[in-house]
């Protein structure tokens, strides 16, 4: 009795009833073709051995499916790669017709399947590590009746089924089966068998099932040995840097790289602990790999390639670990960012290869220090509390100062009717930040570059707005004789347009902080110590509230002229800081060059990042503010003299 199609035959009679009662849409022909290719690669050896047909029925099925693959490929929407796919399909048909060796047929089928996914992409991996406990529950509810409680294909519902349910515990098949193949069959079902489609389950549920059944053939001892292998060998971790790589990898494919025993152990561990792949990004392996590639390109004379890879080393390798590293050693993170910016500057300046190599070596030592800090053992309830407290306090303080200044201003102007616009602005920014994070983690992928660009543009826009606000406020506090006039004019000056301007300002200055803060908290949350994180956040909120309350009460006692003068200086200072931060963010995104300034310290609180570009931007901002203040003073003197 031939084994049937790809990997999972997850159900018995209940699946047939479900297939009848729930009419599922026909899966895209590209995915069906991929599924058939996966089946061909796995089951061809049971039909042909050493050029001889050993199972005529199975061999006829191999021929039929290879032709079906070609037909499906011709029905796909035209793309530049479609013709090549059809040519490969013809080669696969020819190889099966001449009864080629199993290794050749499997190689052709796998290559065609890989190229098919490249030409017609489908979701290749879960968006987060699957919940294995959920997978076990779903398996017991939907699958165990046929496939058996331990995946041996011996459940009570398996009697009389032809073909018999797949035995997931069969190591020979498990070594050739990818988790992506299992996921595909769960969603699409299997024609000609009792395996129906489970497309009505969510994608997360189907991935949980795929991981759970994909682990039946691997025992606990192998998984424990695999954990040590994963922990001790960086070269092994670099083979599977993402969930996408894990779900497409088979034990047989890994065997060619690390040997059969280690491949079995590694798969046993990772299919039980997919979260380890996410955590492995804390090793900075991607940053190391791209940094080495950048150096190689530079040595080969490829300046553009070296520059792009050096930037990717930061955006793809360092930025994902930035939230955790910032909470544990912000000074080290600053040194890494500064060193990697300096490397990009050296590449752009065409420094000698020996100097660029020395810089890369120094960055490697910084990575070593960072990886020691990033190990789970370095996390604690105290560090989680401190991290949660400092992140929210640091990110929230700038926005708080500006929002408080606007509220105090409206109170001084006796315009409480405009306050809802300010409150609406910062509340909307909080909501928008949460929605942005949700979209970035569930619907789309927001790259490190995109986050830096968003932060950079937001900072520069806020700086421009604050320059005008600061100069305006300074002008309103220049003459005691004009205070009655100012008080009178403030009410009439605040039109609907001005109210919406204040809404926009509150939104921009708060939103630029919210998204980054949430990313930091998500990274912290993944490390555990949840109560410490919540306590730290609560303490930061309380501290910010006390600061806001104190500032508002202090502003009530200030004379109007002093209030405007102090507020103008505060807002102008924040404009200078934001100008520096905005330029630094655009530099980290690769949109602006970096020319380091020797002897200038890096002080993030002041927006100083030690580059000429940042200093020039801050100097220009300060110059505009000073000129504006001087013009205000001259007008005030002129008015006073005229009076």
Coordinates of C-alpha atoms in Angstrom, one line a residue:
X1 CA 0.0 0.0 0.0
X2 CA 1.8 3.2 -1.1
X3 CA 2.5 6.0 1.2
X4 CA 0.5 9.1 0.3
X5 CA 1.5 12.6 -0.4
X6 CA 3.4 15.1 1.7
X7 CA 3.6 14.6 5.1
X8 CA 0.6 14.9 7.3
X9 CA -2.5 12.9 7.2
X10 CA -3.9 14.6 10.2
X11 CA -7.4 13.1 10.4
X12 CA -9.7 10.2 9.8
X13 CA -13.5 10.1 9.3
X14 CA -14.0 13.4 11.1
X15 CA -11.8 15.1 8.5
X16 CA -14.0 13.8 5.7
X17 CA -17.2 15.0 7.4
X18 CA -15.5 18.4 7.9
X19 CA -14.5 18.5 4.2
X20 CA -18.1 17.9 3.2
X21 CA -19.7 20.3 5.6
X22 CA -17.1 23.1 5.0
X23 CA -16.6 23.8 1.4
X24 CA -13.0 25.2 1.3
X25 CA -11.8 27.4 -1.5
X26 CA -9.4 25.7 -4.0
X27 CA -5.8 26.4 -2.9
X28 CA -3.7 28.4 -5.2
X29 CA -2.1 26.2 -7.9
X30 CA 1.4 27.4 -6.9
X31 CA 0.9 25.9 -3.4
X32 CA -0.6 22.7 -4.8
X33 CA 2.4 22.3 -7.2
X34 CA 4.7 22.8 -4.2
X35 CA 2.9 20.1 -2.2
X36 CA 3.1 17.6 -5.1
X37 CA 6.8 18.3 -5.5
X38 CA 7.4 17.7 -1.8
X39 CA 5.5 14.4 -2.1
X40 CA 7.5 13.4 -5.2
X41 CA 10.8 14.0 -3.4
X42 CA 9.8 11.9 -0.4
X43 CA 7.9 9.0 -2.0
X44 CA 9.8 8.3 -5.2
X45 CA 12.2 5.9 -3.5
X46 CA 9.3 3.6 -2.6
X47 CA 8.4 3.3 -6.3
X48 CA 11.8 3.0 -8.0
X49 CA 15.0 1.4 -6.7
X50 CA 18.2 1.3 -8.7
X51 CA 16.4 2.1 -11.9
X52 CA 13.8 -0.6 -11.5
X53 CA 10.1 -0.1 -10.7
X54 CA 9.3 -1.9 -7.4
X55 CA 5.7 -0.6 -7.0
X56 CA 3.9 -0.1 -10.3
X57 CA 1.0 1.8 -8.7
X58 CA 3.2 4.2 -6.9
X59 CA 5.3 4.7 -10.0
X60 CA 2.3 5.5 -12.1
X61 CA 1.3 8.1 -9.4
X62 CA 4.8 9.6 -9.6
X63 CA 4.4 10.1 -13.4
X64 CA 0.9 11.5 -12.9
X65 CA 1.9 14.0 -10.3
X66 CA 5.0 15.2 -12.3
X67 CA 2.7 16.0 -15.2
X68 CA 0.2 17.7 -12.9
X69 CA 3.0 19.9 -11.6
X70 CA 3.8 21.1 -15.1
X71 CA 0.2 21.8 -15.9
X72 CA -0.2 23.8 -12.7
X73 CA 2.8 25.8 -13.5
X74 CA 1.4 26.8 -16.9
X75 CA -1.7 28.0 -15.2
X76 CA 0.1 30.4 -12.9
X77 CA 0.1 34.2 -13.6
X78 CA 3.0 35.0 -16.0
X79 CA 6.2 36.1 -14.3
X80 CA 9.8 36.4 -15.6
X81 CA 10.7 33.0 -14.0
X82 CA 7.7 31.0 -15.1
X83 CA 9.4 29.7 -18.3
X84 CA 12.4 28.4 -16.4
X85 CA 10.0 26.6 -13.9
X86 CA 8.3 24.8 -16.8
X87 CA 11.6 23.8 -18.2
X88 CA 12.6 22.4 -14.8
X89 CA 9.3 20.5 -14.7
X90 CA 10.0 19.0 -18.1
X91 CA 13.3 17.8 -16.8
X92 CA 11.6 16.2 -13.7
X93 CA 9.1 14.4 -15.9
X94 CA 12.0 13.1 -18.1
X95 CA 13.9 11.9 -15.0
X96 CA 10.9 10.0 -13.7
X97 CA 10.1 8.5 -17.1
X98 CA 13.7 7.1 -17.4
X99 CA 13.5 5.8 -13.8
X100 CA 16.4 8.0 -12.6
X101 CA 18.0 7.4 -9.2
X102 CA 16.0 8.7 -6.2
X103 CA 18.7 11.3 -5.3
X104 CA 18.4 12.9 -8.8
X105 CA 14.6 13.0 -8.7
X106 CA 14.6 14.4 -5.1
X107 CA 17.2 17.0 -6.1
X108 CA 15.2 18.2 -9.1
X109 CA 11.9 18.3 -7.1
X110 CA 13.4 20.2 -4.2
X111 CA 15.1 22.7 -6.5
X112 CA 12.0 23.3 -8.5
X113 CA 10.0 23.7 -5.3
X114 CA 12.5 26.3 -4.0
X115 CA 12.4 28.3 -7.3
X116 CA 8.6 28.1 -7.3
X117 CA 8.4 29.8 -3.9
X118 CA 10.9 32.4 -5.0
X119 CA 8.8 33.2 -8.1
X120 CA 5.4 32.9 -6.4
X121 CA 5.9 33.7 -2.7
X122 CA 3.6 32.5 0.0
X123 CA 3.9 33.0 3.8
X124 CA 6.9 30.8 4.6
X125 CA 7.0 30.9 8.4
X126 CA 4.9 31.7 11.5
X127 CA 5.1 35.3 12.7
X128 CA 6.0 34.1 16.2
X129 CA 7.2 30.9 17.8
X130 CA 4.3 28.4 17.7
X131 CA 2.6 27.3 20.9
X132 CA 3.4 23.6 21.3
X133 CA 0.9 23.2 24.1
X134 CA -1.8 24.4 21.7
X135 CA -0.5 22.0 19.1
X136 CA -0.8 19.1 21.5
X137 CA -4.4 20.1 22.3
X138 CA -5.3 20.5 18.6
X139 CA -3.7 17.1 17.8
X140 CA -5.7 15.3 20.5
X141 CA -8.9 16.9 19.3
X142 CA -8.5 16.5 15.6
X143 CA -5.8 14.0 14.8
X144 CA -5.1 11.4 17.4
X145 CA -8.2 9.3 16.5
X146 CA -6.5 8.2 13.3
X147 CA -2.8 9.0 13.7
X148 CA -2.6 7.6 17.2
X149 CA -1.7 9.3 20.5
X150 CA 2.0 9.0 19.8
X151 CA 1.9 9.5 16.1
X152 CA 2.3 5.9 15.1
X153 CA -0.7 5.9 12.7
X154 CA -2.5 3.4 14.9
X155 CA -5.5 5.3 16.2
X156 CA -8.9 3.6 16.5
X157 CA -10.2 5.5 13.5
X158 CA -7.4 4.2 11.3
X159 CA -9.0 0.8 10.7
X160 CA -10.1 0.3 7.2
X161 CA -8.6 3.6 5.8
X162 CA -6.8 3.2 2.5
X163 CA -4.2 4.6 2.4
X164 CA -3.4 4.2 6.1
X165 CA -2.8 7.3 8.1
X166 CA 0.8 8.6 8.1
X167 CA 2.9 7.5 11.0
X168 CA 4.6 10.7 12.1
X169 CA 7.0 8.7 14.3
X170 CA 8.5 7.1 11.3
X171 CA 12.1 8.4 11.3
X172 CA 12.7 7.6 7.6
X173 CA 9.9 9.9 6.5
X174 CA 10.5 12.5 9.2
X175 CA 14.1 13.0 8.0
X176 CA 12.8 14.2 4.7
X177 CA 9.8 16.2 5.8
X178 CA 10.0 19.9 6.5
X179 CA 7.6 21.7 8.8
X180 CA 6.5 23.9 5.9
X181 CA 5.4 20.7 4.1
X182 CA 3.4 19.6 7.1
X183 CA 1.8 23.1 7.3
X184 CA 0.9 23.0 3.7
X185 CA -0.9 19.7 3.9
X186 CA -2.7 20.7 7.1
X187 CA -4.2 23.7 5.3
X188 CA -4.9 22.0 1.9
X189 CA -5.7 18.5 2.8
X190 CA -4.8 15.5 0.6
X191 CA -6.8 14.4 -2.4
X192 CA -7.6 10.7 -2.6
X193 CA -7.3 10.2 1.1
X194 CA -9.3 10.8 4.3
X195 CA -7.1 13.8 5.0
X196 CA -9.3 16.8 4.6
X197 CA -8.4 20.5 4.6
X198 CA -8.0 22.3 7.9
X199 CA -7.9 25.7 6.4
X200 CA -10.7 26.8 8.8
X201 CA -8.0 26.8 11.5
X202 CA -6.0 29.9 12.0
X203 CA -2.5 30.1 10.6
X204 CA -1.1 30.1 14.2
X205 CA -3.1 26.9 14.9
X206 CA -1.8 25.2 11.8
X207 CA 1.7 26.1 12.6
X208 CA 1.3 24.8 16.1
X209 CA 0.0 21.5 14.7
X210 CA 2.9 21.3 12.2
X211 CA 5.5 21.8 14.9
X212 CA 3.9 19.3 17.2
X213 CA 3.5 16.4 14.8
X214 CA 6.9 17.3 13.3
X215 CA 8.5 16.3 16.7
X216 CA 7.0 12.9 17.1
X217 CA 10.0 11.1 15.5
X218 CA 12.6 12.7 17.8
X219 CA 13.0 11.7 21.4
X220 CA 13.7 13.8 24.5
X221 CA 17.3 12.6 24.9
X222 CA 18.1 13.8 21.4
X223 CA 16.4 17.2 22.1
X224 CA 18.6 17.6 25.3
X225 CA 21.7 16.9 23.3
X226 CA 20.5 19.3 20.6
X227 CA 20.1 22.1 23.2
X228 CA 23.8 21.8 24.2
X229 CA 24.7 21.8 20.5
X230 CA 22.7 24.9 19.8
X231 CA 24.1 26.7 22.9
X232 CA 27.8 25.8 22.3
X233 CA 28.2 26.2 18.6
X234 CA 27.8 29.6 16.9
X235 CA 28.2 28.0 13.4
X236 CA 25.2 25.9 14.1
X237 CA 23.1 28.8 15.1
X238 CA 24.1 30.7 12.0
X239 CA 22.6 27.9 9.9
X240 CA 19.1 28.6 11.2
X241 CA 19.0 32.3 12.0
X242 CA 15.2 32.7 11.4
X243 CA 12.0 30.7 11.8
X244 CA 11.7 30.8 8.0
X245 CA 14.9 28.7 7.9
X246 CA 13.7 26.4 10.6
X247 CA 10.4 25.5 8.9
X248 CA 12.1 24.8 5.5
X249 CA 15.0 22.7 6.9
X250 CA 14.9 18.9 6.9
X251 CA 17.2 16.7 8.9
X252 CA 18.5 15.2 5.7
X253 CA 19.5 18.7 4.5
X254 CA 21.3 19.4 7.7
X255 CA 23.0 16.0 7.6
X256 CA 25.1 17.1 4.7
X257 CA 26.4 20.1 6.7
X258 CA 26.9 18.8 10.3
X259 CA 26.4 15.0 10.1
X260 CA 23.5 12.8 10.8
X261 CA 23.7 12.6 14.6
X262 CA 24.0 16.3 15.1
X263 CA 21.3 17.0 12.6
X264 CA 18.9 14.7 14.4
X265 CA 19.7 16.3 17.7
X266 CA 19.4 19.8 16.4
X267 CA 16.0 19.2 14.8
X268 CA 14.8 17.4 17.9
X269 CA 15.6 20.5 20.0
X270 CA 14.4 23.2 17.7
X271 CA 11.1 21.6 16.9
X272 CA 10.4 21.4 20.6
X273 CA 11.7 24.9 21.3
X274 CA 11.2 27.1 18.3
X275 CA 11.6 30.2 20.6
X276 CA 15.3 29.4 20.7
X277 CA 15.6 30.6 17.1
X278 CA 14.3 34.0 18.1
X279 CA 16.5 34.1 21.2
X280 CA 19.5 33.2 19.1
X281 CA 19.3 36.6 17.5
X282 CA 20.7 37.9 20.8
X283 CA 24.0 36.3 19.8
X284 CA 24.6 39.0 17.1
X285 CA 25.4 36.2 14.7
X286 CA 23.7 38.1 11.8
X287 CA 25.7 41.2 12.6
X288 CA 28.9 39.2 12.6
X289 CA 28.1 37.5 9.3
X290 CA 27.3 40.7 7.5
X291 CA 30.3 42.5 9.0
X292 CA 32.6 39.8 7.7
X293 CA 30.9 40.0 4.3
X294 CA 31.3 43.8 4.3
X295 CA 35.1 43.5 5.0
X296 CA 35.4 40.9 2.2
X297 CA 33.7 43.2 -0.2
X298 CA 35.9 46.1 0.8
X299 CA 39.1 44.1 0.4
X300 CA 37.8 43.1 -3.1
X301 CA 37.3 46.8 -4.0
X302 CA 33.5 46.7 -4.0
X303 CA 32.9 50.0 -2.1
X304 CA 29.1 50.1 -2.5
X305 CA 28.6 46.5 -1.5
X306 CA 30.8 47.0 1.6
X307 CA 28.9 50.1 2.6
X308 CA 25.5 48.4 2.2
X309 CA 26.6 45.3 4.2
X310 CA 28.1 47.4 6.9
X311 CA 24.8 49.2 7.2
X312 CA 22.9 45.9 7.1
X313 CA 25.1 44.6 9.9
X314 CA 23.7 47.3 12.1
X315 CA 20.1 47.4 11.0
X316 CA 19.6 43.6 10.7
X317 CA 22.0 42.4 13.4
X318 CA 22.3 45.0 16.1
X319 CA 19.0 46.8 16.1
X320 CA 16.9 43.7 17.0
X321 CA 18.9 43.3 20.2
X322 CA 19.1 47.0 20.9
X323 CA 16.1 47.1 23.4
X324 CA 17.6 44.4 25.7
X325 CA 21.2 45.7 25.4
X326 CA 20.0 49.3 26.1
X327 CA 18.4 48.2 29.4
X328 CA 21.5 46.2 30.5
X329 CA 24.4 48.3 29.3
X330 CA 23.4 51.5 27.4
X331 CA 27.0 52.7 27.4
X332 CA 28.1 49.5 25.5
X333 CA 25.3 50.0 23.0
X334 CA 26.5 53.6 22.4
X335 CA 30.0 52.3 21.8
X336 CA 28.8 49.7 19.3
X337 CA 26.7 52.3 17.5
X338 CA 29.5 54.8 17.4
X339 CA 32.0 52.1 16.2
X340 CA 29.7 50.9 13.4
X341 CA 29.1 54.4 12.3
X342 CA 32.8 55.0 12.3
X343 CA 33.3 51.9 10.1
X344 CA 30.8 53.1 7.6
X345 CA 32.5 56.5 7.5
X346 CA 35.9 54.8 6.9
X347 CA 34.5 52.8 4.1
X348 CA 33.0 55.9 2.5
X349 CA 36.4 57.7 2.9
X350 CA 38.2 54.8 1.3
X351 CA 40.5 54.3 4.3
X352 CA 43.3 51.7 3.9
X353 CA 42.1 48.1 4.1
X354 CA 44.2 47.5 7.2
X355 CA 42.5 50.3 9.1
X356 CA 39.0 49.1 8.1
X357 CA 40.0 45.5 9.2
X358 CA 41.2 46.9 12.5
X359 CA 37.9 48.7 13.1
X360 CA 36.0 45.5 12.2
X361 CA 38.1 43.6 14.7
X362 CA 37.3 46.2 17.4
X363 CA 33.6 45.9 16.7
X364 CA 33.9 42.1 17.0
X365 CA 35.3 42.6 20.5
X366 CA 32.4 44.8 21.4
X367 CA 30.0 42.1 20.0
X368 CA 31.7 39.6 22.4
X369 CA 31.0 41.9 25.4
X370 CA 27.5 42.4 24.2
X371 CA 26.8 38.7 23.8
X372 CA 27.9 38.1 27.4
X373 CA 25.5 40.7 28.6
X374 CA 22.7 39.4 26.4
X375 CA 22.7 35.9 27.8
X376 CA 19.5 35.0 29.7
X377 CA 21.5 34.5 32.9
X378 CA 22.3 38.2 32.9
X379 CA 18.6 39.0 33.2
X380 CA 17.1 39.5 36.6
X381 CA 14.1 41.0 38.3
X382 CA 16.2 44.0 39.3
X383 CA 17.5 44.6 35.8
X384 CA 14.0 44.2 34.3
X385 CA 12.6 46.7 36.8
X386 CA 15.4 49.2 36.1
X387 CA 15.1 48.7 32.4
X388 CA 11.4 49.2 32.3
X389 CA 11.6 52.3 34.6
X390 CA 14.5 54.0 32.7
X391 CA 13.1 53.3 29.2
X392 CA 9.7 54.9 30.0
X393 CA 11.2 57.7 32.0
X394 CA 13.8 58.6 29.3
X395 CA 11.5 58.3 26.3
X396 CA 8.6 60.0 28.0
X397 CA 10.3 63.0 29.6
X398 CA 10.9 65.0 26.4
X399 CA 7.3 64.6 25.3
X400 CA 6.0 65.4 28.8
X401 CA 7.9 68.6 28.9
X402 CA 6.4 69.8 25.7
X403 CA 2.8 68.7 26.5
X404 CA 3.1 70.3 29.9
X405 CA 4.3 73.6 28.4
X406 CA 1.3 73.6 26.0
X407 CA -1.2 72.9 28.9
X408 CA 0.4 75.6 31.1
X409 CA 0.3 78.0 28.2
X410 CA -3.4 77.5 27.6
X411 CA -4.1 77.9 31.3
X412 CA -2.2 81.2 31.3
X413 CA -4.2 82.3 28.2
X414 CA -7.4 81.4 30.0
X415 CA -8.4 79.1 27.1
X416 CA -9.4 75.8 28.8
X417 CA -11.7 75.1 25.8
X418 CA -8.5 74.3 23.7
X419 CA -7.1 71.8 26.2
X420 CA -9.1 68.9 24.7
X421 CA -7.1 69.4 21.5
X422 CA -3.8 68.9 23.3
X423 CA -5.1 66.0 25.3
X424 CA -6.6 64.5 22.2
X425 CA -3.2 64.8 20.5
X426 CA -1.2 62.8 23.0
X427 CA -3.9 60.3 23.6
X428 CA -4.2 59.7 19.8
X429 CA -0.5 59.3 19.7
X430 CA -0.6 56.6 22.3
X431 CA -3.3 54.7 20.4
X432 CA -1.5 55.2 17.1
X433 CA 1.7 53.9 18.5
X434 CA 0.0 50.7 19.8
X435 CA -1.7 50.2 16.4
X436 CA 1.6 50.7 14.6
X437 CA 3.3 48.2 16.7
X438 CA 0.4 45.7 16.2
X439 CA 0.6 46.1 12.5
X440 CA 4.4 45.8 12.5
X441 CA 4.3 42.5 14.4
X442 CA 1.2 40.9 12.9
X443 CA 0.6 42.3 9.4
X444 CA 3.8 43.7 7.9
X445 CA 7.5 43.7 8.6
X446 CA 8.9 47.0 9.6
X447 CA 12.6 47.0 9.0
X448 CA 15.2 48.6 11.3
X449 CA 15.8 51.2 8.5
X450 CA 12.1 52.1 8.4
X451 CA 12.0 52.6 12.2
X452 CA 15.0 54.8 12.1
X453 CA 13.6 56.9 9.2
X454 CA 10.3 57.3 11.0
X455 CA 12.1 58.4 14.2
X456 CA 14.5 60.7 12.2
X457 CA 11.8 62.5 10.2
X458 CA 9.5 62.8 13.3
X459 CA 12.4 64.3 15.3
X460 CA 13.3 66.9 12.6
X461 CA 9.6 67.9 12.1
X462 CA 9.2 68.3 15.8
X463 CA 12.4 70.4 15.9
X464 CA 11.2 72.7 13.2
X465 CA 7.8 73.2 14.9
X466 CA 9.5 73.8 18.3
X467 CA 11.8 76.5 16.8
X468 CA 8.8 78.5 15.7
X469 CA 7.0 78.0 19.0
X470 CA 10.1 78.8 21.1
X471 CA 10.7 82.1 19.2
X472 CA 7.0 83.0 19.4
X473 CA 6.9 82.4 23.2
X474 CA 10.2 84.4 23.7
X475 CA 8.6 87.3 21.9
X476 CA 5.6 87.3 24.1
X477 CA 7.7 87.7 27.3
X478 CA 9.9 90.6 26.4
X479 CA 8.0 93.6 27.9
X480 CA 6.2 94.1 31.1
X481 CA 4.3 97.0 29.5
X482 CA 2.9 94.6 26.9
X483 CA 1.5 92.0 29.3
X484 CA -2.1 93.2 29.2
X485 CA -1.9 93.4 25.4
X486 CA -0.5 89.9 25.2
X487 CA -3.2 88.5 27.5
X488 CA -5.8 90.2 25.5
X489 CA -4.4 88.9 22.2
X490 CA -3.9 85.3 23.3
X491 CA -7.6 84.6 23.4
X492 CA -8.3 86.0 20.0
X493 CA -5.2 84.4 18.4
X494 CA -6.2 80.8 19.3
X495 CA -8.5 80.0 16.4
X496 CA -9.6 76.6 15.3
X497 CA -6.6 76.3 13.1
X498 CA -4.3 77.1 16.1
X499 CA -6.1 74.5 18.2
X500 CA -5.5 71.8 15.6
X501 CA -1.9 72.9 15.3
X502 CA -1.5 72.2 19.0
X503 CA -3.2 68.8 18.5
X504 CA -0.7 68.0 15.8
X505 CA 2.3 69.1 17.9
X506 CA 1.1 67.0 20.8
X507 CA 0.6 64.0 18.5
X508 CA 4.0 64.3 16.8
X509 CA 6.1 64.7 19.9
X510 CA 4.4 61.8 21.7
X511 CA 4.1 59.4 18.8
X512 CA 7.8 59.6 18.0
X513 CA 8.5 58.1 21.5
X514 CA 5.6 55.6 21.7
X515 CA 6.6 53.1 19.0
X516 CA 10.2 52.8 20.2
X517 CA 9.1 52.5 23.8
X518 CA 6.7 49.6 23.0
X519 CA 9.5 47.8 21.0
X520 CA 11.7 48.1 24.1
X521 CA 9.0 46.7 26.3
X522 CA 8.2 43.8 24.0
X523 CA 11.8 42.8 24.0
X524 CA 12.0 43.1 27.8
X525 CA 8.7 41.1 28.2
X526 CA 10.2 38.2 26.2
X527 CA 12.9 37.8 28.8
X528 CA 10.4 37.1 31.6
X529 CA 10.2 38.8 35.0
X530 CA 6.8 40.3 33.9
X531 CA 5.8 41.6 37.4
X532 CA 9.1 43.5 37.7
X533 CA 8.5 45.0 34.3
X534 CA 5.0 46.1 35.2
X535 CA 6.2 47.5 38.5
X536 CA 9.0 49.4 36.7
X537 CA 6.5 50.8 34.2
X538 CA 4.2 51.9 37.0
X539 CA 7.0 53.6 38.9
X540 CA 8.0 55.5 35.7
X541 CA 4.4 56.6 35.1
X542 CA 4.2 57.8 38.7
X543 CA 7.5 59.7 38.4
X544 CA 6.4 61.3 35.1
X545 CA 3.1 62.2 36.7
X546 CA 4.8 63.9 39.7
X547 CA 7.1 65.8 37.4
X548 CA 4.2 67.0 35.3
X549 CA 2.2 68.0 38.4
X550 CA 5.2 69.9 39.8
X551 CA 5.8 71.8 36.5
X552 CA 2.2 72.7 36.2
X553 CA 1.9 74.0 39.7
X554 CA 5.2 75.9 39.4
X555 CA 4.0 77.5 36.1
X556 CA 0.9 78.9 37.9
X557 CA 3.0 81.0 40.2
X558 CA 5.2 82.4 37.5
X559 CA 4.4 85.9 36.1
X560 CA 3.3 85.7 32.5
X561 CA 6.5 87.2 31.1
X562 CA 8.7 84.8 33.1
X563 CA 6.5 81.9 32.0
X564 CA 6.9 82.7 28.4
X565 CA 10.7 83.3 28.7
X566 CA 11.3 80.0 30.6
X567 CA 9.1 78.0 28.3
X568 CA 10.8 79.5 25.2
X569 CA 14.2 78.5 26.5
X570 CA 13.0 75.0 27.4
X571 CA 11.3 74.5 24.0
X572 CA 14.2 75.9 22.1
X573 CA 16.6 73.6 23.9
X574 CA 14.5 70.6 23.0
X575 CA 14.5 71.7 19.4
X576 CA 18.3 71.6 19.4
X577 CA 18.3 68.1 21.0
X578 CA 15.7 66.8 18.5
X579 CA 17.6 68.2 15.6
X580 CA 20.7 66.1 16.7
X581 CA 18.6 63.0 17.3
X582 CA 16.8 63.3 14.0
X583 CA 20.1 63.5 12.0
X584 CA 21.6 60.6 14.0
X585 CA 18.5 58.4 13.2
X586 CA 18.8 59.2 9.5
X587 CA 22.5 58.3 9.6
X588 CA 21.7 55.0 11.3
X589 CA 19.2 54.3 8.5
X590 CA 21.9 55.0 5.9
X591 CA 20.2 58.1 4.4
X592 CA 22.9 60.5 5.6
X593 CA 26.7 60.1 5.6
X594 CA 28.7 60.0 8.8
X595 CA 31.8 62.2 9.3
X596 CA 33.0 61.7 12.9
X597 CA 34.3 64.6 14.9
X598 CA 37.2 63.7 17.1
X599 CA 37.1 65.0 20.7
X600 CA 33.3 65.5 20.8
X601 CA 31.7 63.3 23.4
X602 CA 28.6 61.3 22.6
X603 CA 25.8 62.6 24.9
X604 CA 22.4 61.3 23.8
X605 CA 20.6 63.4 26.4
X606 CA 21.8 66.5 24.5
X607 CA 21.4 65.0 21.1
X608 CA 25.2 64.9 20.6
X609 CA 26.3 61.9 18.6
X610 CA 29.8 63.0 17.5
X611 CA 29.3 63.7 13.8
X612 CA 29.8 66.8 11.7
X613 CA 26.3 66.4 10.2
X614 CA 24.6 66.4 13.7
X615 CA 26.7 69.3 14.9
X616 CA 25.9 71.3 11.9
X617 CA 22.2 70.6 12.2
X618 CA 22.2 71.6 15.9
X619 CA 24.3 74.7 15.2
X620 CA 21.9 75.9 12.5
X621 CA 19.0 75.2 14.8
X622 CA 20.6 77.2 17.6
X623 CA 21.5 80.0 15.2
X624 CA 18.0 80.3 14.0
X625 CA 16.7 80.4 17.6
X626 CA 19.3 83.0 18.7
X627 CA 18.5 85.2 15.7
X628 CA 14.8 84.9 16.5
X629 CA 15.4 85.8 20.2
X630 CA 17.6 88.8 19.2
X631 CA 15.0 90.1 16.8
X632 CA 12.3 89.8 19.6
X633 CA 14.6 91.7 22.0
X634 CA 15.1 94.5 19.4
X635 CA 11.4 94.8 18.7
X636 CA 10.7 95.0 22.5
X637 CA 13.3 97.8 23.0
X638 CA 11.8 99.7 20.0
X639 CA 8.3 99.4 21.4
X640 CA 9.5 100.4 24.9
X641 CA 11.4 103.4 23.6
X642 CA 8.4 104.4 21.5
X643 CA 6.2 104.3 24.5

